[in-house]
């Protein structure tokens, strides 16, 4: 983990009490990784012990579903609307740390936003509750007294941190000049670095660069904004030799992209999909960093890649 300055800024706020912090930034910029690093930092584990609740919110589409997800992490039985009991539970046991990751899914739609903001506001009335949210974008939910100074949206990695991340994955055996060319295409965004570094590791710099040039011309935009750079990285990963040698890996990627919770190994083996060598496909997705396994060994796809896959399956409007 190399976002040391932002991590230090967050830890400083934790030392001053129970902070309310919003980690913002583009998809793939490292919000989830940063939130996890906060949760596992020694200072934070010492202060909150077992009272740290990391809730991934992207399956919730309303305030009561969000309360239900939080309730499940608190060991509550599912109920109609757990909002009140969740609030009571946090008020009566102290101190707690609640992390709401991918909150944008439920906050962005205007029909649920007001209710979510009211819920956040009630949560932050509980003085002993520390709240850390991570969401895409640059706007923090209103009605919450976010702790000052506000955290700025996550910037791309600093040059040396980005270079280190790249070399950790792709090794430094590649000629520096060519490596710099590849490197410039990542825009220092962690997710792009991860995808391209895995490709360089699989097929080498030159091959990857020549595929990039070919694919670039098929981009609708001019390829200069961060989002299209990331989409190009994903396109290249999907057409890499590693995926081509296991063609059904594409089908597994499409399937996983519809499952925010991912699949366990047991489910992978039992799934009634027409994918034959499912564990081989899993290995191909892991090797290209198109998928990852979480702390419980569930196979998952990162949100920006899921969104990209979602766009692919939509009918194109001309
Ligand atoms: N500071 C970092 N150093 C190394 N790898 C990182 C860093 N931040 C993110 N990553 C990697 O980049 C990818 C995207 O990060 P993630 O935290 O999921 O982004 P976000 O939550 O903003 O979409 C992940 O594979 C993650 O492991
Ligand atoms: Mg994330």
CSV table of C-alpha atoms and ligand atoms in Angstrom, one decimal:
chain,number,residue,atom,x,y,z
A,1,UNK,CA,0.0,0.0,0.0
A,2,UNK,CA,1.5,3.3,-1.1
A,3,UNK,CA,-1.0,6.0,-0.4
A,4,UNK,CA,0.8,6.8,2.8
A,5,UNK,CA,0.1,10.5,3.1
A,6,UNK,CA,-3.7,10.0,2.9
A,7,UNK,CA,-3.5,7.1,5.3
A,8,UNK,CA,-1.6,9.3,7.7
A,9,UNK,CA,-4.2,12.1,7.3
A,10,UNK,CA,-7.0,9.6,8.2
A,11,UNK,CA,-5.1,8.2,11.2
A,12,UNK,CA,-4.6,11.7,12.5
A,13,UNK,CA,-8.4,12.3,12.4
A,14,UNK,CA,-8.9,9.0,14.3
A,15,UNK,CA,-6.5,10.2,17.0
A,16,UNK,CA,-8.8,13.2,17.6
A,17,UNK,CA,-12.0,11.3,18.4
A,18,UNK,CA,-14.6,9.4,16.4
A,19,UNK,CA,-14.2,10.9,12.9
A,20,UNK,CA,-16.7,11.0,10.0
A,21,UNK,CA,-14.7,10.6,6.9
A,22,UNK,CA,-15.6,10.3,3.2
A,23,UNK,CA,-13.0,8.7,0.9
A,24,UNK,CA,-13.9,9.9,-2.6
A,25,UNK,CA,-12.4,9.4,-6.1
A,26,UNK,CA,-12.8,7.7,-9.4
A,27,UNK,CA,-13.4,3.9,-9.7
A,28,UNK,CA,-10.1,2.0,-9.5
A,29,UNK,CA,-8.3,4.9,-7.7
A,30,UNK,CA,-7.8,2.8,-4.5
A,31,UNK,CA,-10.7,3.8,-2.2
A,32,UNK,CA,-11.5,0.3,-1.0
A,33,UNK,CA,-7.8,-0.6,-0.6
A,34,UNK,CA,-7.3,2.6,1.5
A,35,UNK,CA,-10.4,1.9,3.6
A,36,UNK,CA,-9.1,-1.7,4.3
A,37,UNK,CA,-5.7,-0.3,5.3
A,38,UNK,CA,-7.4,2.0,7.8
A,39,UNK,CA,-9.5,-0.9,9.3
A,40,UNK,CA,-6.4,-3.1,9.6
A,41,UNK,CA,-4.1,-0.4,10.9
A,42,UNK,CA,-2.7,-1.2,14.4
A,43,UNK,CA,-3.9,2.1,15.9
A,44,UNK,CA,-7.4,1.4,14.7
A,45,UNK,CA,-7.6,-2.2,15.7
A,46,UNK,CA,-6.3,-1.3,19.2
A,47,UNK,CA,-9.0,1.3,19.5
A,48,UNK,CA,-12.0,-0.6,18.1
A,49,UNK,CA,-11.0,-4.3,18.5
A,50,UNK,CA,-13.9,-6.4,17.3
A,51,UNK,CA,-16.2,-3.5,16.9
A,52,UNK,CA,-15.1,-2.7,13.3
A,53,UNK,CA,-17.8,-3.4,10.7
A,54,UNK,CA,-16.8,-3.3,7.0
A,55,UNK,CA,-20.0,-3.2,5.0
A,56,UNK,CA,-19.9,-3.4,1.2
A,57,UNK,CA,-23.1,-1.6,0.2
A,58,UNK,CA,-23.4,-2.3,-3.5
A,59,UNK,CA,-26.2,-4.8,-3.1
A,60,UNK,CA,-28.4,-2.3,-1.3
A,61,UNK,CA,-30.9,-0.2,-3.3
A,62,UNK,CA,-32.7,1.5,-0.5
A,63,UNK,CA,-32.2,2.8,3.1
A,64,UNK,CA,-33.9,-0.3,4.6
A,65,UNK,CA,-31.7,-2.6,2.5
A,66,UNK,CA,-28.7,-0.7,3.7
A,67,UNK,CA,-29.8,-1.0,7.3
A,68,UNK,CA,-30.4,-4.7,6.7
A,69,UNK,CA,-26.8,-5.2,5.4
A,70,UNK,CA,-25.4,-3.3,8.4
A,71,UNK,CA,-27.7,-5.4,10.7
A,72,UNK,CA,-26.4,-8.6,9.2
A,73,UNK,CA,-22.8,-7.5,10.0
A,74,UNK,CA,-24.0,-6.9,13.6
A,75,UNK,CA,-25.3,-10.4,13.8
A,76,UNK,CA,-29.0,-9.4,13.6
A,77,UNK,CA,-31.7,-11.5,12.1
A,78,UNK,CA,-33.2,-10.1,8.9
A,79,UNK,CA,-36.2,-7.9,9.5
A,80,UNK,CA,-38.5,-5.5,7.8
A,81,UNK,CA,-36.5,-2.4,8.5
A,82,UNK,CA,-33.6,-2.6,10.9
A,83,UNK,CA,-32.8,1.1,10.9
A,84,UNK,CA,-34.0,1.7,14.4
A,85,UNK,CA,-32.3,-1.4,16.0
A,86,UNK,CA,-29.1,-0.7,14.2
A,87,UNK,CA,-29.1,2.9,15.6
A,88,UNK,CA,-29.9,1.6,19.1
A,89,UNK,CA,-27.2,-1.0,18.9
A,90,UNK,CA,-24.5,1.5,17.9
A,91,UNK,CA,-25.8,3.9,20.7
A,92,UNK,CA,-25.6,1.3,23.4
A,93,UNK,CA,-22.2,-0.2,22.7
A,94,UNK,CA,-19.1,1.8,22.3
A,95,UNK,CA,-16.9,2.6,20.5
A,96,UNK,CA,-17.7,1.3,17.1
A,97,UNK,CA,-16.3,1.9,13.6
A,98,UNK,CA,-18.6,1.5,10.6
A,99,UNK,CA,-17.2,1.4,7.1
A,100,UNK,CA,-19.6,1.8,4.2
A,101,UNK,CA,-17.8,0.9,1.0
A,102,UNK,CA,-19.3,1.5,-2.5
A,103,UNK,CA,-22.0,3.7,-1.0
A,104,UNK,CA,-22.5,5.4,-4.4
A,105,UNK,CA,-24.8,2.6,-5.6
A,106,UNK,CA,-27.5,3.5,-3.1
A,107,UNK,CA,-26.7,7.2,-2.7
A,108,UNK,CA,-26.5,8.2,-6.4
A,109,UNK,CA,-30.2,7.5,-7.4
A,110,UNK,CA,-32.2,10.6,-6.4
A,111,UNK,CA,-35.1,8.5,-5.1
A,112,UNK,CA,-33.0,7.0,-2.3
A,113,UNK,CA,-30.5,9.8,-1.7
A,114,UNK,CA,-32.6,11.8,0.8
A,115,UNK,CA,-33.3,8.7,2.9
A,116,UNK,CA,-29.7,7.6,2.9
A,117,UNK,CA,-28.5,11.1,3.9
A,118,UNK,CA,-31.0,11.1,6.8
A,119,UNK,CA,-29.8,7.7,7.9
A,120,UNK,CA,-26.2,8.8,7.8
A,121,UNK,CA,-27.1,11.9,9.7
A,122,UNK,CA,-28.7,9.8,12.4
A,123,UNK,CA,-25.7,7.5,12.5
A,124,UNK,CA,-23.4,10.5,13.0
A,125,UNK,CA,-25.5,11.8,15.9
A,126,UNK,CA,-24.0,8.9,17.8
A,127,UNK,CA,-20.9,10.5,19.3
A,128,UNK,CA,-18.9,7.3,19.9
A,129,UNK,CA,-19.5,5.9,16.4
A,130,UNK,CA,-16.7,6.5,13.8
A,131,UNK,CA,-18.0,6.5,10.2
A,132,UNK,CA,-15.8,5.9,7.2
A,133,UNK,CA,-17.5,5.9,3.8
A,134,UNK,CA,-15.9,5.2,0.4
A,135,UNK,CA,-17.8,6.2,-2.7
A,136,UNK,CA,-17.1,7.1,-6.3
A,137,UNK,CA,-17.2,10.7,-7.3
A,138,UNK,CA,-16.2,14.0,-5.8
A,139,UNK,CA,-19.3,14.9,-3.8
A,140,UNK,CA,-19.9,14.0,-0.2
A,141,UNK,CA,-23.4,13.2,1.1
A,142,UNK,CA,-24.9,16.3,2.7
A,143,UNK,CA,-26.6,16.4,6.1
A,144,UNK,CA,-23.5,15.0,7.8
A,145,UNK,CA,-20.9,17.0,9.7
A,146,UNK,CA,-17.9,15.5,8.0
A,147,UNK,CA,-14.7,15.9,10.1
A,148,UNK,CA,-12.5,18.7,9.0
A,149,UNK,CA,-10.1,19.0,7.2
A,150,UNK,CA,-12.0,17.2,4.5
A,151,UNK,CA,-10.1,14.5,2.7
A,152,UNK,CA,-9.6,15.5,-1.0
A,153,UNK,CA,-10.7,13.0,-3.6
A,154,UNK,CA,-7.9,10.4,-4.1
A,155,UNK,CA,-5.4,11.6,-6.6
A,156,UNK,CA,-3.5,9.2,-9.0
A,157,UNK,CA,-0.4,7.6,-7.4
A,158,UNK,CA,2.8,9.6,-7.1
A,159,UNK,CA,5.3,8.7,-9.8
A,160,UNK,CA,7.6,6.6,-7.7
A,161,UNK,CA,4.8,4.8,-5.9
A,162,UNK,CA,3.2,4.0,-9.3
A,163,UNK,CA,6.5,2.8,-10.6
A,164,UNK,CA,7.0,0.6,-7.6
A,165,UNK,CA,3.6,-0.9,-7.9
A,166,UNK,CA,4.2,-1.7,-11.5
A,167,UNK,CA,7.5,-3.3,-10.9
A,168,UNK,CA,6.2,-5.3,-8.0
A,169,UNK,CA,3.8,-7.0,-10.4
A,170,UNK,CA,5.7,-7.0,-13.8
A,171,UNK,CA,9.3,-7.3,-12.5
A,172,UNK,CA,12.0,-4.9,-13.6
A,173,UNK,CA,13.5,-7.2,-16.2
A,174,UNK,CA,12.0,-5.1,-19.0
A,175,UNK,CA,14.0,-2.3,-20.8
A,176,UNK,CA,13.4,0.9,-19.0
A,177,UNK,CA,12.6,3.0,-22.1
A,178,UNK,CA,9.8,0.6,-23.2
A,179,UNK,CA,8.6,0.2,-19.6
A,180,UNK,CA,8.2,4.0,-19.4
A,181,UNK,CA,6.0,3.9,-22.5
A,182,UNK,CA,3.7,1.3,-21.0
A,183,UNK,CA,3.8,3.1,-17.8
A,184,UNK,CA,2.6,6.3,-19.3
A,185,UNK,CA,-0.6,4.5,-20.3
A,186,UNK,CA,-1.7,3.8,-16.8
A,187,UNK,CA,-2.2,7.4,-15.9
A,188,UNK,CA,-0.9,6.4,-12.5
A,189,UNK,CA,-4.3,4.9,-11.6
A,190,UNK,CA,-3.9,1.8,-9.4
A,191,UNK,CA,-6.4,-0.4,-11.3
A,192,UNK,CA,-4.9,0.4,-14.7
A,193,UNK,CA,-1.4,-0.2,-13.3
A,194,UNK,CA,-2.5,-3.6,-12.0
A,195,UNK,CA,-4.1,-4.6,-15.3
A,196,UNK,CA,-1.3,-3.5,-17.6
A,197,UNK,CA,1.4,-4.8,-15.3
A,198,UNK,CA,-0.2,-8.2,-15.3
A,199,UNK,CA,-0.3,-8.1,-19.1
A,200,UNK,CA,3.3,-7.1,-19.4
A,201,UNK,CA,4.2,-10.0,-17.2
A,202,UNK,CA,2.2,-12.4,-19.4
A,203,UNK,CA,3.1,-11.2,-22.9
A,204,UNK,CA,5.9,-8.6,-22.6
A,205,UNK,CA,6.0,-4.9,-23.1
A,206,UNK,CA,6.3,-4.8,-26.9
A,207,UNK,CA,3.4,-7.1,-27.6
A,208,UNK,CA,1.1,-5.3,-25.2
A,209,UNK,CA,2.0,-1.9,-26.7
A,210,UNK,CA,1.3,-3.0,-30.2
A,211,UNK,CA,-2.1,-4.4,-29.1
A,212,UNK,CA,-2.8,-1.0,-27.4
A,213,UNK,CA,-2.1,0.9,-30.6
A,214,UNK,CA,-4.5,-1.4,-32.5
A,215,UNK,CA,-7.3,-1.2,-30.0
A,216,UNK,CA,-6.9,2.6,-29.4
A,217,UNK,CA,-8.2,3.3,-32.9
A,218,UNK,CA,-11.5,1.5,-32.0
A,219,UNK,CA,-12.1,3.8,-29.0
A,220,UNK,CA,-15.1,6.2,-29.5
A,221,UNK,CA,-13.4,9.0,-27.5
A,222,UNK,CA,-9.9,10.2,-28.2
A,223,UNK,CA,-8.5,7.9,-25.5
A,224,UNK,CA,-7.1,10.8,-23.5
A,225,UNK,CA,-9.4,10.8,-20.5
A,226,UNK,CA,-8.8,8.6,-17.5
A,227,UNK,CA,-12.0,6.6,-18.0
A,228,UNK,CA,-11.2,5.5,-21.5
A,229,UNK,CA,-7.6,4.6,-20.6
A,230,UNK,CA,-9.0,2.3,-17.9
A,231,UNK,CA,-11.5,0.8,-20.4
A,232,UNK,CA,-8.7,0.2,-22.9
A,233,UNK,CA,-6.7,-1.6,-20.2
A,234,UNK,CA,-9.8,-3.8,-19.5
A,235,UNK,CA,-10.3,-4.5,-23.3
A,236,UNK,CA,-6.6,-5.5,-23.6
A,237,UNK,CA,-6.8,-7.8,-20.6
A,238,UNK,CA,-9.9,-9.5,-22.1
A,239,UNK,CA,-8.2,-10.1,-25.4
A,240,UNK,CA,-4.9,-11.2,-23.9
A,241,UNK,CA,-3.3,-14.5,-24.8
A,242,UNK,CA,-4.0,-15.8,-21.3
A,243,UNK,CA,-7.7,-15.3,-21.7
A,244,UNK,CA,-7.6,-16.4,-25.4
A,245,UNK,CA,-6.2,-19.8,-24.3
A,246,UNK,CA,-9.2,-20.3,-21.9
A,247,UNK,CA,-12.0,-18.8,-24.0
A,248,UNK,CA,-14.7,-19.6,-21.5
A,249,UNK,CA,-13.0,-17.3,-19.0
A,250,UNK,CA,-14.9,-14.5,-20.8
A,251,UNK,CA,-18.2,-16.3,-19.8
A,252,UNK,CA,-17.1,-16.6,-16.2
A,253,UNK,CA,-16.2,-12.9,-16.2
A,254,UNK,CA,-19.6,-12.0,-17.5
A,255,UNK,CA,-21.3,-14.2,-14.9
A,256,UNK,CA,-19.2,-12.8,-12.0
A,257,UNK,CA,-19.9,-9.3,-13.2
A,258,UNK,CA,-23.6,-9.9,-12.3
A,259,UNK,CA,-22.7,-11.1,-8.8
A,260,UNK,CA,-21.5,-8.4,-6.5
A,261,UNK,CA,-20.8,-11.0,-3.8
A,262,UNK,CA,-18.9,-13.2,-6.1
A,263,UNK,CA,-18.7,-17.0,-6.0
A,264,UNK,CA,-17.1,-19.4,-3.5
A,265,UNK,CA,-15.1,-22.4,-4.7
A,266,UNK,CA,-17.9,-24.7,-3.7
A,267,UNK,CA,-20.4,-22.6,-5.8
A,268,UNK,CA,-18.0,-22.4,-8.7
A,269,UNK,CA,-17.8,-26.2,-8.8
A,270,UNK,CA,-21.5,-26.7,-8.3
A,271,UNK,CA,-22.7,-23.9,-10.7
A,272,UNK,CA,-24.9,-25.3,-13.5
A,273,UNK,CA,-23.3,-23.0,-16.1
A,274,UNK,CA,-22.1,-24.4,-19.4
A,275,UNK,CA,-18.5,-23.4,-18.4
A,276,UNK,CA,-16.5,-26.6,-18.5
A,277,UNK,CA,-13.1,-25.9,-17.0
A,278,UNK,CA,-14.4,-23.5,-14.4
A,279,UNK,CA,-11.3,-23.6,-12.2
A,280,UNK,CA,-9.1,-23.1,-15.3
A,281,UNK,CA,-11.2,-20.0,-16.1
A,282,UNK,CA,-10.8,-18.8,-12.6
A,283,UNK,CA,-7.0,-19.1,-12.8
A,284,UNK,CA,-7.0,-17.1,-16.1
A,285,UNK,CA,-9.0,-14.3,-14.6
A,286,UNK,CA,-6.8,-14.2,-11.5
A,287,UNK,CA,-3.7,-14.2,-13.6
A,288,UNK,CA,-4.8,-11.2,-15.6
A,289,UNK,CA,-6.2,-9.4,-12.5
A,290,UNK,CA,-9.6,-9.2,-14.1
A,291,UNK,CA,-10.9,-11.0,-10.9
A,292,UNK,CA,-9.5,-11.3,-7.4
A,293,UNK,CA,-10.2,-13.4,-4.3
A,294,UNK,CA,-11.4,-11.6,-1.2
A,295,UNK,CA,-10.4,-12.4,2.4
A,296,UNK,CA,-12.9,-15.3,2.4
A,297,UNK,CA,-11.5,-16.7,-0.8
A,298,UNK,CA,-14.6,-15.7,-2.8
A,299,UNK,CA,-13.9,-15.0,-6.5
A,300,UNK,CA,-15.0,-11.4,-7.3
A,301,UNK,CA,-14.7,-8.7,-9.9
A,302,UNK,CA,-13.9,-5.1,-9.0
A,303,UNK,CA,-16.7,-2.6,-9.4
A,304,UNK,CA,-15.2,-0.6,-12.3
A,305,UNK,CA,-14.7,-3.8,-14.3
A,306,UNK,CA,-18.2,-4.9,-13.4
A,307,UNK,CA,-19.5,-1.6,-14.7
A,308,UNK,CA,-17.6,-2.0,-17.9
A,309,UNK,CA,-19.0,-5.5,-18.4
A,310,UNK,CA,-22.5,-4.1,-17.7
A,311,UNK,CA,-22.1,-1.5,-20.5
A,312,UNK,CA,-21.0,-4.2,-22.9
A,313,UNK,CA,-24.1,-6.2,-22.4
A,314,UNK,CA,-26.4,-3.1,-22.9
A,315,UNK,CA,-27.8,-2.7,-26.4
A,316,UNK,CA,-25.8,0.0,-28.2
A,317,UNK,CA,-27.8,3.1,-29.1
A,318,UNK,CA,-26.7,4.6,-32.4
B,1,LIG,N1,-2.0,2.3,-3.2
B,1,LIG,C1,-2.0,1.2,-3.8
B,1,LIG,N2,-0.9,0.4,-4.0
B,1,LIG,C2,-1.0,-0.8,-4.7
B,1,LIG,N3,-2.1,-1.2,-5.2
B,1,LIG,C3,-3.2,-0.5,-5.1
B,1,LIG,C4,-3.3,0.7,-4.4
B,1,LIG,N4,-4.5,1.2,-4.4
B,1,LIG,C5,-5.3,0.3,-5.1
B,1,LIG,N5,-4.5,-0.7,-5.5
B,1,LIG,C6,-5.0,-1.8,-6.3
B,1,LIG,O1,-5.7,-1.2,-7.4
B,1,LIG,C7,-6.9,-1.9,-7.7
B,1,LIG,C8,-8.1,-0.9,-7.5
B,1,LIG,O2,-8.2,-0.5,-6.2
B,1,LIG,P1,-9.5,-0.3,-5.4
B,1,LIG,O3,-9.2,0.0,-4.0
B,1,LIG,O4,-10.4,-1.5,-5.6
B,1,LIG,O5,-10.2,1.0,-6.1
B,1,LIG,P2,-11.6,1.6,-5.9
B,1,LIG,O6,-12.2,1.1,-4.6
B,1,LIG,O7,-11.3,3.1,-5.8
B,1,LIG,O8,-12.4,1.3,-7.1
B,1,LIG,C9,-7.0,-3.1,-6.7
B,1,LIG,O9,-6.5,-4.2,-7.4
B,1,LIG,C10,-6.0,-2.7,-5.6
B,1,LIG,O10,-5.4,-3.8,-5.1
B,2,LIG,MG1,-13.9,0.1,-4.4
